Protein backbone atom coordinates (compact mmCIF):
# COMPACT_ATOMS: atom_id res chain seq x y z
CA UNK A 1 0.00 0.00 0.00
CA UNK A 2 2.75 2.50 1.01
CA UNK A 3 2.27 6.04 2.28
CA UNK A 4 3.70 9.40 1.33
CA UNK A 5 3.80 12.68 3.20
CA UNK A 6 5.09 16.22 2.65
CA UNK A 7 5.28 19.22 4.96
CA UNK A 8 6.42 22.70 3.91
CA UNK A 9 6.87 25.30 6.65
CA UNK A 10 7.36 29.04 6.38
CA UNK A 11 10.59 28.94 8.39
CA UNK A 12 13.05 26.42 9.82
CA UNK A 13 11.78 24.46 12.81
CA UNK A 14 14.00 22.75 15.37
CA UNK A 15 11.25 20.22 15.96
CA UNK A 16 10.67 19.30 12.30
CA UNK A 17 12.53 16.00 12.63
CA UNK A 18 10.48 15.03 15.67
CA UNK A 19 7.29 15.98 13.81
CA UNK A 20 8.43 14.00 10.76
CA UNK A 21 9.05 10.92 12.90
CA UNK A 22 5.59 11.15 14.47
CA UNK A 23 3.95 11.52 11.06
CA UNK A 24 5.87 8.58 9.60
CA UNK A 25 4.84 6.41 12.54
CA UNK A 26 1.20 7.36 11.90
CA UNK A 27 1.63 5.90 8.40
CA UNK A 28 3.21 2.65 9.63
CA UNK A 29 0.01 0.71 8.92
CA UNK A 30 0.51 1.55 5.23
CA UNK A 31 4.04 0.15 4.98
CA UNK A 32 6.93 -1.04 7.08
CA UNK A 33 9.41 -2.66 4.67
CA UNK A 34 11.42 0.57 4.48
CA UNK A 35 11.16 4.16 5.67
CA UNK A 36 12.69 7.42 4.56
CA UNK A 37 12.74 11.14 5.21
CA UNK A 38 14.27 14.09 3.39
CA UNK A 39 14.50 17.30 5.43
CA UNK A 40 15.61 20.61 3.97
CA UNK A 41 16.61 23.81 5.74
CA UNK A 42 16.17 27.36 4.52
CA UNK A 43 19.83 27.51 3.46
CA UNK A 44 19.14 24.76 0.89
CA UNK A 45 20.78 21.84 2.69
CA UNK A 46 18.91 18.58 2.11
CA UNK A 47 19.43 15.68 4.53
CA UNK A 48 18.16 12.33 3.24
CA UNK A 49 17.92 9.43 5.65
CA UNK A 50 16.28 6.15 4.68
CA UNK A 51 16.68 2.46 5.28
CA UNK A 52 15.09 -0.96 5.60
CA UNK A 53 12.63 -1.28 8.46
CA UNK A 54 9.49 0.18 9.97
CA UNK A 55 9.08 3.88 10.77
CA UNK A 56 9.46 3.13 14.48
CA UNK A 57 12.76 1.33 13.90
CA UNK A 58 14.27 3.53 11.17
CA UNK A 59 13.41 6.85 12.82
CA UNK A 60 15.19 5.70 15.97
CA UNK A 61 18.18 4.11 14.19
CA UNK A 62 18.81 7.07 11.86
CA UNK A 63 17.93 9.75 14.44
CA UNK A 64 15.33 11.41 12.24
CA UNK A 65 13.84 13.19 15.32
CA UNK A 66 17.14 15.01 15.77
CA UNK A 67 16.88 16.83 12.43
CA UNK A 68 15.61 20.34 11.81
CA UNK A 69 14.47 22.25 8.74
CA UNK A 70 11.52 23.80 6.96
CA UNK A 71 10.60 21.09 4.41
CA UNK A 72 9.94 17.40 5.01
CA UNK A 73 9.22 14.71 2.42
CA UNK A 74 8.77 11.17 3.67
CA UNK A 75 7.57 7.73 2.72
CA UNK A 76 6.77 4.35 4.22
CA UNK A 77 7.04 1.42 1.82
CA UNK A 78 5.24 -1.82 1.24
CA UNK A 79 7.55 -3.31 -1.39
CA UNK A 80 6.11 -3.90 -4.87
CA UNK A 81 8.65 -2.72 -7.45
CA UNK A 82 12.16 -3.73 -6.40
CA UNK A 83 13.50 -5.72 -3.48
CA UNK A 84 13.60 -4.47 0.08
CA UNK A 85 16.85 -2.50 0.33
CA UNK A 86 18.05 1.07 0.80
CA UNK A 87 18.31 1.76 -2.94
CA UNK A 88 14.61 1.05 -3.41
CA UNK A 89 13.58 2.98 -0.29
CA UNK A 90 12.07 6.43 -0.78
CA UNK A 91 12.35 9.45 -1.01
CA UNK A 92 14.57 9.63 -4.10
CA UNK A 93 16.88 12.58 -4.71
CA UNK A 94 18.00 13.19 -8.31
CA UNK A 95 20.54 15.48 -9.98
CA UNK A 96 20.73 14.26 -13.59
CA UNK A 97 19.25 17.35 -15.25
CA UNK A 98 18.34 19.54 -12.28
CA UNK A 99 18.02 18.98 -8.53
CA UNK A 100 14.73 17.46 -7.32
CA UNK A 101 13.55 15.06 -4.64
CA UNK A 102 10.29 13.29 -3.95
CA UNK A 103 8.39 10.15 -3.06
CA UNK A 104 5.19 8.35 -3.98
CA UNK A 105 2.81 5.62 -2.96
CA UNK A 106 0.87 3.28 -5.21
CA UNK A 107 1.91 1.36 -8.30
CA UNK A 108 3.20 2.71 -11.61
CA UNK A 109 2.66 -0.24 -13.89
CA UNK A 110 4.75 0.99 -16.83
CA UNK A 111 7.82 1.24 -14.57
CA UNK A 112 10.04 -0.96 -16.79
CA UNK A 113 9.20 1.03 -19.92
CA UNK A 114 9.92 4.32 -18.15
CA UNK A 115 13.22 2.99 -16.78
CA UNK A 116 14.48 2.18 -20.29
CA UNK A 117 13.32 5.56 -21.61
CA UNK A 118 14.90 7.53 -18.78
CA UNK A 119 18.24 5.78 -19.16
CA UNK A 120 18.14 6.47 -22.89
CA UNK A 121 17.56 10.16 -22.08
CA UNK A 122 20.66 10.21 -19.89
CA UNK A 123 19.21 9.70 -16.42
CA UNK A 124 21.20 7.73 -13.87
CA UNK A 125 18.63 5.31 -12.48
CA UNK A 126 19.87 3.68 -9.28
CA UNK A 127 16.97 1.43 -8.28
CA UNK A 128 14.14 -0.75 -9.54
CA UNK A 129 11.62 1.33 -7.65
CA UNK A 130 8.76 2.95 -9.56
CA UNK A 131 8.99 5.99 -7.30
CA UNK A 132 12.43 6.79 -8.68
CA UNK A 133 11.03 6.64 -12.23
CA UNK A 134 8.35 9.16 -11.26
CA UNK A 135 10.89 11.58 -9.77
CA UNK A 136 13.24 11.30 -12.76
CA UNK A 137 10.36 11.78 -15.19
CA UNK A 138 9.27 14.97 -13.43
CA UNK A 139 12.93 16.06 -13.32
CA UNK A 140 13.19 15.54 -17.09
CA UNK A 141 10.17 17.73 -17.88
CA UNK A 142 11.21 20.25 -15.22
CA UNK A 143 14.58 20.70 -16.91
CA UNK A 144 12.97 21.13 -20.34
CA UNK A 145 10.62 23.81 -19.02
CA UNK A 146 13.48 25.65 -17.31
CA UNK A 147 15.52 25.56 -20.53
CA UNK A 148 12.60 27.24 -22.30
CA UNK A 149 12.80 30.07 -19.78
CA UNK A 150 9.89 29.26 -17.49
CA UNK A 151 10.13 30.41 -13.88
CA UNK A 152 10.75 27.57 -11.44
CA UNK A 153 7.24 27.51 -9.98
CA UNK A 154 5.54 27.36 -13.39
CA UNK A 155 8.15 24.88 -14.64
CA UNK A 156 7.53 22.49 -11.75
CA UNK A 157 3.77 22.61 -12.25
CA UNK A 158 4.18 21.97 -15.98
CA UNK A 159 6.60 19.11 -15.31
CA UNK A 160 4.30 17.35 -12.85
CA UNK A 161 1.34 17.58 -15.24
CA UNK A 162 3.35 16.39 -18.25
CA UNK A 163 4.85 13.51 -16.30
CA UNK A 164 1.39 12.45 -15.11
CA UNK A 165 0.34 11.89 -18.73
CA UNK A 166 3.13 9.32 -19.13
CA UNK A 167 2.51 7.46 -15.86
CA UNK A 168 0.23 4.43 -15.90
CA UNK A 169 -1.20 3.25 -12.61
CA UNK A 170 -2.67 4.48 -9.34
CA UNK A 171 -0.46 6.70 -7.20
CA UNK A 172 0.00 9.81 -5.08
CA UNK A 173 3.24 11.76 -5.01
CA UNK A 174 5.00 14.65 -3.30
CA UNK A 175 7.91 16.44 -5.03
CA UNK A 176 10.13 19.32 -3.91
CA UNK A 177 12.23 21.83 -5.84
CA UNK A 178 15.12 22.43 -3.39
CA UNK A 179 16.07 25.81 -4.84
CA UNK A 180 12.70 27.42 -4.08
CA UNK A 181 11.48 24.92 -1.45
CA UNK A 182 8.31 24.59 -3.55
CA UNK A 183 6.31 21.49 -2.69
CA UNK A 184 4.07 19.93 -5.36
CA UNK A 185 1.60 17.09 -4.86
CA UNK A 186 -0.37 15.02 -7.35
CA UNK A 187 -2.69 12.02 -7.25
CA UNK A 188 -4.24 9.59 -9.71
CA UNK A 189 -6.54 7.06 -8.10
CA UNK A 190 -4.77 6.88 -4.72
CA UNK A 191 -5.79 8.92 -1.69
CA UNK A 192 -4.10 12.26 -1.00
CA UNK A 193 -5.20 14.82 1.58
CA UNK A 194 -3.95 18.37 2.06
CA UNK A 195 -4.25 20.92 4.83
CA UNK A 196 -3.07 24.35 5.93
CA UNK A 197 -2.03 25.26 9.43
CA UNK A 198 -0.08 27.64 11.63
CA UNK A 199 2.63 26.87 14.16
CA UNK A 200 5.10 28.89 16.21
CA UNK A 201 7.47 29.06 13.21
CA UNK A 202 4.73 30.34 10.90
CA UNK A 203 2.25 28.87 8.47
CA UNK A 204 2.65 25.47 6.83
CA UNK A 205 1.09 23.18 4.24
CA UNK A 206 0.86 19.42 4.58
CA UNK A 207 -0.01 16.67 2.09
CA UNK A 208 -0.41 13.01 3.02
CA UNK A 209 -1.88 9.67 1.98
CA UNK A 210 -3.39 9.51 5.47
CA UNK A 211 -6.12 11.89 6.60
CA UNK A 212 -5.35 11.39 10.29
CA UNK A 213 -1.80 12.66 9.86
CA UNK A 214 -3.09 15.85 8.20
CA UNK A 215 -5.65 16.42 10.95
CA UNK A 216 -3.00 15.85 13.63
CA UNK A 217 -1.26 19.00 12.41
CA UNK A 218 -4.20 21.16 11.33
CA UNK A 219 -7.04 20.43 13.74
CA UNK A 220 -6.98 22.70 16.78
mmCIF file of C-alpha atoms in Angstrom:
data_model
loop_
_atom_site.group_PDB
_atom_site.id
_atom_site.type_symbol
_atom_site.label_atom_id
_atom_site.label_comp_id
_atom_site.label_asym_id
_atom_site.label_seq_id
_atom_site.Cartn_x
_atom_site.Cartn_y
_atom_site.Cartn_z
ATOM 1 C CA UNK A 1 0.000 0.000 0.000
ATOM 2 C CA UNK A 2 2.753 2.502 1.012
ATOM 3 C CA UNK A 3 2.265 6.044 2.280
ATOM 4 C CA UNK A 4 3.705 9.403 1.327
ATOM 5 C CA UNK A 5 3.802 12.681 3.201
ATOM 6 C CA UNK A 6 5.085 16.217 2.651
ATOM 7 C CA UNK A 7 5.276 19.224 4.958
ATOM 8 C CA UNK A 8 6.425 22.697 3.910
ATOM 9 C CA UNK A 9 6.865 25.300 6.648
ATOM 10 C CA UNK A 10 7.358 29.037 6.378
ATOM 11 C CA UNK A 11 10.592 28.937 8.389
ATOM 12 C CA UNK A 12 13.047 26.417 9.821
ATOM 13 C CA UNK A 13 11.780 24.461 12.814
ATOM 14 C CA UNK A 14 14.001 22.755 15.370
ATOM 15 C CA UNK A 15 11.248 20.221 15.957
ATOM 16 C CA UNK A 16 10.673 19.301 12.302
ATOM 17 C CA UNK A 17 12.529 16.002 12.629
ATOM 18 C CA UNK A 18 10.478 15.034 15.671
ATOM 19 C CA UNK A 19 7.287 15.984 13.809
ATOM 20 C CA UNK A 20 8.431 14.001 10.765
ATOM 21 C CA UNK A 21 9.055 10.919 12.901
ATOM 22 C CA UNK A 22 5.589 11.152 14.471
ATOM 23 C CA UNK A 23 3.952 11.521 11.064
ATOM 24 C CA UNK A 24 5.872 8.583 9.604
ATOM 25 C CA UNK A 25 4.841 6.408 12.542
ATOM 26 C CA UNK A 26 1.202 7.355 11.902
ATOM 27 C CA UNK A 27 1.626 5.895 8.399
ATOM 28 C CA UNK A 28 3.213 2.648 9.634
ATOM 29 C CA UNK A 29 0.010 0.712 8.920
ATOM 30 C CA UNK A 30 0.514 1.551 5.228
ATOM 31 C CA UNK A 31 4.043 0.147 4.976
ATOM 32 C CA UNK A 32 6.929 -1.042 7.084
ATOM 33 C CA UNK A 33 9.408 -2.656 4.669
ATOM 34 C CA UNK A 34 11.419 0.567 4.476
ATOM 35 C CA UNK A 35 11.156 4.158 5.674
ATOM 36 C CA UNK A 36 12.690 7.415 4.563
ATOM 37 C CA UNK A 37 12.736 11.145 5.213
ATOM 38 C CA UNK A 38 14.271 14.092 3.385
ATOM 39 C CA UNK A 39 14.498 17.302 5.426
ATOM 40 C CA UNK A 40 15.614 20.611 3.972
ATOM 41 C CA UNK A 41 16.606 23.809 5.745
ATOM 42 C CA UNK A 42 16.170 27.365 4.520
ATOM 43 C CA UNK A 43 19.830 27.507 3.456
ATOM 44 C CA UNK A 44 19.136 24.761 0.889
ATOM 45 C CA UNK A 45 20.783 21.842 2.694
ATOM 46 C CA UNK A 46 18.908 18.575 2.113
ATOM 47 C CA UNK A 47 19.429 15.683 4.525
ATOM 48 C CA UNK A 48 18.157 12.331 3.240
ATOM 49 C CA UNK A 49 17.916 9.432 5.653
ATOM 50 C CA UNK A 50 16.282 6.153 4.678
ATOM 51 C CA UNK A 51 16.683 2.459 5.283
ATOM 52 C CA UNK A 52 15.089 -0.955 5.602
ATOM 53 C CA UNK A 53 12.628 -1.283 8.458
ATOM 54 C CA UNK A 54 9.488 0.183 9.973
ATOM 55 C CA UNK A 55 9.083 3.884 10.774
ATOM 56 C CA UNK A 56 9.463 3.129 14.475
ATOM 57 C CA UNK A 57 12.756 1.327 13.903
ATOM 58 C CA UNK A 58 14.265 3.530 11.169
ATOM 59 C CA UNK A 59 13.405 6.853 12.819
ATOM 60 C CA UNK A 60 15.195 5.701 15.965
ATOM 61 C CA UNK A 61 18.182 4.114 14.193
ATOM 62 C CA UNK A 62 18.806 7.075 11.857
ATOM 63 C CA UNK A 63 17.930 9.746 14.440
ATOM 64 C CA UNK A 64 15.330 11.413 12.243
ATOM 65 C CA UNK A 65 13.837 13.188 15.321
ATOM 66 C CA UNK A 66 17.143 15.007 15.767
ATOM 67 C CA UNK A 67 16.880 16.831 12.427
ATOM 68 C CA UNK A 68 15.614 20.344 11.810
ATOM 69 C CA UNK A 69 14.467 22.254 8.739
ATOM 70 C CA UNK A 70 11.520 23.800 6.957
ATOM 71 C CA UNK A 71 10.597 21.094 4.412
ATOM 72 C CA UNK A 72 9.936 17.402 5.011
ATOM 73 C CA UNK A 73 9.224 14.710 2.419
ATOM 74 C CA UNK A 74 8.771 11.170 3.672
ATOM 75 C CA UNK A 75 7.568 7.726 2.719
ATOM 76 C CA UNK A 76 6.770 4.347 4.221
ATOM 77 C CA UNK A 77 7.042 1.424 1.815
ATOM 78 C CA UNK A 78 5.235 -1.819 1.244
ATOM 79 C CA UNK A 79 7.554 -3.314 -1.392
ATOM 80 C CA UNK A 80 6.109 -3.901 -4.865
ATOM 81 C CA UNK A 81 8.651 -2.721 -7.451
ATOM 82 C CA UNK A 82 12.164 -3.726 -6.403
ATOM 83 C CA UNK A 83 13.497 -5.720 -3.475
ATOM 84 C CA UNK A 84 13.598 -4.468 0.076
ATOM 85 C CA UNK A 85 16.847 -2.502 0.328
ATOM 86 C CA UNK A 86 18.049 1.069 0.803
ATOM 87 C CA UNK A 87 18.313 1.756 -2.941
ATOM 88 C CA UNK A 88 14.611 1.052 -3.413
ATOM 89 C CA UNK A 89 13.580 2.982 -0.291
ATOM 90 C CA UNK A 90 12.073 6.430 -0.780
ATOM 91 C CA UNK A 91 12.346 9.446 -1.011
ATOM 92 C CA UNK A 92 14.572 9.633 -4.096
ATOM 93 C CA UNK A 93 16.884 12.583 -4.709
ATOM 94 C CA UNK A 94 18.004 13.189 -8.309
ATOM 95 C CA UNK A 95 20.540 15.484 -9.982
ATOM 96 C CA UNK A 96 20.734 14.256 -13.591
ATOM 97 C CA UNK A 97 19.246 17.349 -15.245
ATOM 98 C CA UNK A 98 18.344 19.535 -12.280
ATOM 99 C CA UNK A 99 18.024 18.982 -8.529
ATOM 100 C CA UNK A 100 14.733 17.461 -7.319
ATOM 101 C CA UNK A 101 13.553 15.061 -4.642
ATOM 102 C CA UNK A 102 10.288 13.288 -3.950
ATOM 103 C CA UNK A 103 8.387 10.152 -3.055
ATOM 104 C CA UNK A 104 5.190 8.351 -3.984
ATOM 105 C CA UNK A 105 2.811 5.618 -2.956
ATOM 106 C CA UNK A 106 0.871 3.278 -5.210
ATOM 107 C CA UNK A 107 1.907 1.359 -8.299
ATOM 108 C CA UNK A 108 3.200 2.706 -11.614
ATOM 109 C CA UNK A 109 2.661 -0.243 -13.895
ATOM 110 C CA UNK A 110 4.753 0.990 -16.831
ATOM 111 C CA UNK A 111 7.820 1.240 -14.573
ATOM 112 C CA UNK A 112 10.038 -0.964 -16.786
ATOM 113 C CA UNK A 113 9.198 1.026 -19.925
ATOM 114 C CA UNK A 114 9.918 4.316 -18.150
ATOM 115 C CA UNK A 115 13.217 2.993 -16.784
ATOM 116 C CA UNK A 116 14.477 2.184 -20.294
ATOM 117 C CA UNK A 117 13.323 5.561 -21.606
ATOM 118 C CA UNK A 118 14.901 7.531 -18.775
ATOM 119 C CA UNK A 119 18.245 5.781 -19.162
ATOM 120 C CA UNK A 120 18.138 6.466 -22.891
ATOM 121 C CA UNK A 121 17.562 10.155 -22.081
ATOM 122 C CA UNK A 122 20.655 10.209 -19.886
ATOM 123 C CA UNK A 123 19.205 9.703 -16.423
ATOM 124 C CA UNK A 124 21.198 7.734 -13.865
ATOM 125 C CA UNK A 125 18.626 5.312 -12.481
ATOM 126 C CA UNK A 126 19.873 3.682 -9.280
ATOM 127 C CA UNK A 127 16.975 1.428 -8.285
ATOM 128 C CA UNK A 128 14.139 -0.748 -9.540
ATOM 129 C CA UNK A 129 11.622 1.331 -7.651
ATOM 130 C CA UNK A 130 8.757 2.949 -9.558
ATOM 131 C CA UNK A 131 8.991 5.989 -7.303
ATOM 132 C CA UNK A 132 12.426 6.793 -8.680
ATOM 133 C CA UNK A 133 11.026 6.640 -12.234
ATOM 134 C CA UNK A 134 8.349 9.156 -11.263
ATOM 135 C CA UNK A 135 10.892 11.580 -9.771
ATOM 136 C CA UNK A 136 13.242 11.296 -12.764
ATOM 137 C CA UNK A 137 10.361 11.778 -15.187
ATOM 138 C CA UNK A 138 9.274 14.974 -13.431
ATOM 139 C CA UNK A 139 12.928 16.059 -13.322
ATOM 140 C CA UNK A 140 13.192 15.542 -17.088
ATOM 141 C CA UNK A 141 10.173 17.729 -17.880
ATOM 142 C CA UNK A 142 11.214 20.254 -15.216
ATOM 143 C CA UNK A 143 14.578 20.697 -16.913
ATOM 144 C CA UNK A 144 12.974 21.125 -20.342
ATOM 145 C CA UNK A 145 10.621 23.812 -19.017
ATOM 146 C CA UNK A 146 13.483 25.653 -17.310
ATOM 147 C CA UNK A 147 15.516 25.561 -20.534
ATOM 148 C CA UNK A 148 12.595 27.241 -22.300
ATOM 149 C CA UNK A 149 12.801 30.073 -19.783
ATOM 150 C CA UNK A 150 9.887 29.263 -17.488
ATOM 151 C CA UNK A 151 10.128 30.413 -13.875
ATOM 152 C CA UNK A 152 10.753 27.565 -11.441
ATOM 153 C CA UNK A 153 7.238 27.508 -9.983
ATOM 154 C CA UNK A 154 5.543 27.356 -13.385
ATOM 155 C CA UNK A 155 8.148 24.883 -14.644
ATOM 156 C CA UNK A 156 7.528 22.487 -11.753
ATOM 157 C CA UNK A 157 3.765 22.609 -12.253
ATOM 158 C CA UNK A 158 4.177 21.968 -15.978
ATOM 159 C CA UNK A 159 6.599 19.112 -15.308
ATOM 160 C CA UNK A 160 4.295 17.353 -12.849
ATOM 161 C CA UNK A 161 1.344 17.581 -15.239
ATOM 162 C CA UNK A 162 3.349 16.390 -18.254
ATOM 163 C CA UNK A 163 4.845 13.507 -16.302
ATOM 164 C CA UNK A 164 1.386 12.448 -15.113
ATOM 165 C CA UNK A 165 0.339 11.887 -18.731
ATOM 166 C CA UNK A 166 3.127 9.318 -19.125
ATOM 167 C CA UNK A 167 2.509 7.464 -15.861
ATOM 168 C CA UNK A 168 0.231 4.430 -15.902
ATOM 169 C CA UNK A 169 -1.205 3.252 -12.606
ATOM 170 C CA UNK A 170 -2.665 4.476 -9.342
ATOM 171 C CA UNK A 171 -0.462 6.702 -7.203
ATOM 172 C CA UNK A 172 -0.004 9.809 -5.076
ATOM 173 C CA UNK A 173 3.237 11.762 -5.007
ATOM 174 C CA UNK A 174 4.998 14.655 -3.302
ATOM 175 C CA UNK A 175 7.909 16.442 -5.026
ATOM 176 C CA UNK A 176 10.129 19.319 -3.913
ATOM 177 C CA UNK A 177 12.231 21.833 -5.838
ATOM 178 C CA UNK A 178 15.119 22.435 -3.393
ATOM 179 C CA UNK A 179 16.074 25.808 -4.841
ATOM 180 C CA UNK A 180 12.702 27.424 -4.077
ATOM 181 C CA UNK A 181 11.481 24.924 -1.445
ATOM 182 C CA UNK A 182 8.311 24.593 -3.547
ATOM 183 C CA UNK A 183 6.307 21.486 -2.687
ATOM 184 C CA UNK A 184 4.072 19.927 -5.360
ATOM 185 C CA UNK A 185 1.597 17.087 -4.857
ATOM 186 C CA UNK A 186 -0.372 15.023 -7.346
ATOM 187 C CA UNK A 187 -2.686 12.023 -7.245
ATOM 188 C CA UNK A 188 -4.235 9.594 -9.705
ATOM 189 C CA UNK A 189 -6.544 7.064 -8.099
ATOM 190 C CA UNK A 190 -4.773 6.884 -4.724
ATOM 191 C CA UNK A 191 -5.786 8.919 -1.695
ATOM 192 C CA UNK A 192 -4.103 12.262 -1.000
ATOM 193 C CA UNK A 193 -5.200 14.824 1.578
ATOM 194 C CA UNK A 194 -3.954 18.372 2.058
ATOM 195 C CA UNK A 195 -4.248 20.922 4.828
ATOM 196 C CA UNK A 196 -3.068 24.354 5.926
ATOM 197 C CA UNK A 197 -2.028 25.263 9.427
ATOM 198 C CA UNK A 198 -0.080 27.642 11.627
ATOM 199 C CA UNK A 199 2.635 26.867 14.159
ATOM 200 C CA UNK A 200 5.097 28.887 16.214
ATOM 201 C CA UNK A 201 7.470 29.064 13.209
ATOM 202 C CA UNK A 202 4.734 30.343 10.901
ATOM 203 C CA UNK A 203 2.247 28.871 8.468
ATOM 204 C CA UNK A 204 2.649 25.471 6.827
ATOM 205 C CA UNK A 205 1.085 23.181 4.238
ATOM 206 C CA UNK A 206 0.856 19.415 4.582
ATOM 207 C CA UNK A 207 -0.007 16.671 2.087
ATOM 208 C CA UNK A 208 -0.414 13.014 3.015
ATOM 209 C CA UNK A 209 -1.877 9.670 1.980
ATOM 210 C CA UNK A 210 -3.385 9.507 5.468
ATOM 211 C CA UNK A 211 -6.122 11.886 6.603
ATOM 212 C CA UNK A 212 -5.345 11.395 10.288
ATOM 213 C CA UNK A 213 -1.798 12.662 9.858
ATOM 214 C CA UNK A 214 -3.086 15.846 8.200
ATOM 215 C CA UNK A 215 -5.649 16.424 10.952
ATOM 216 C CA UNK A 216 -3.001 15.847 13.627
ATOM 217 C CA UNK A 217 -1.261 19.004 12.405
ATOM 218 C CA UNK A 218 -4.197 21.164 11.328
ATOM 219 C CA UNK A 219 -7.041 20.434 13.740
ATOM 220 C CA UNK A 220 -6.978 22.703 16.784
#
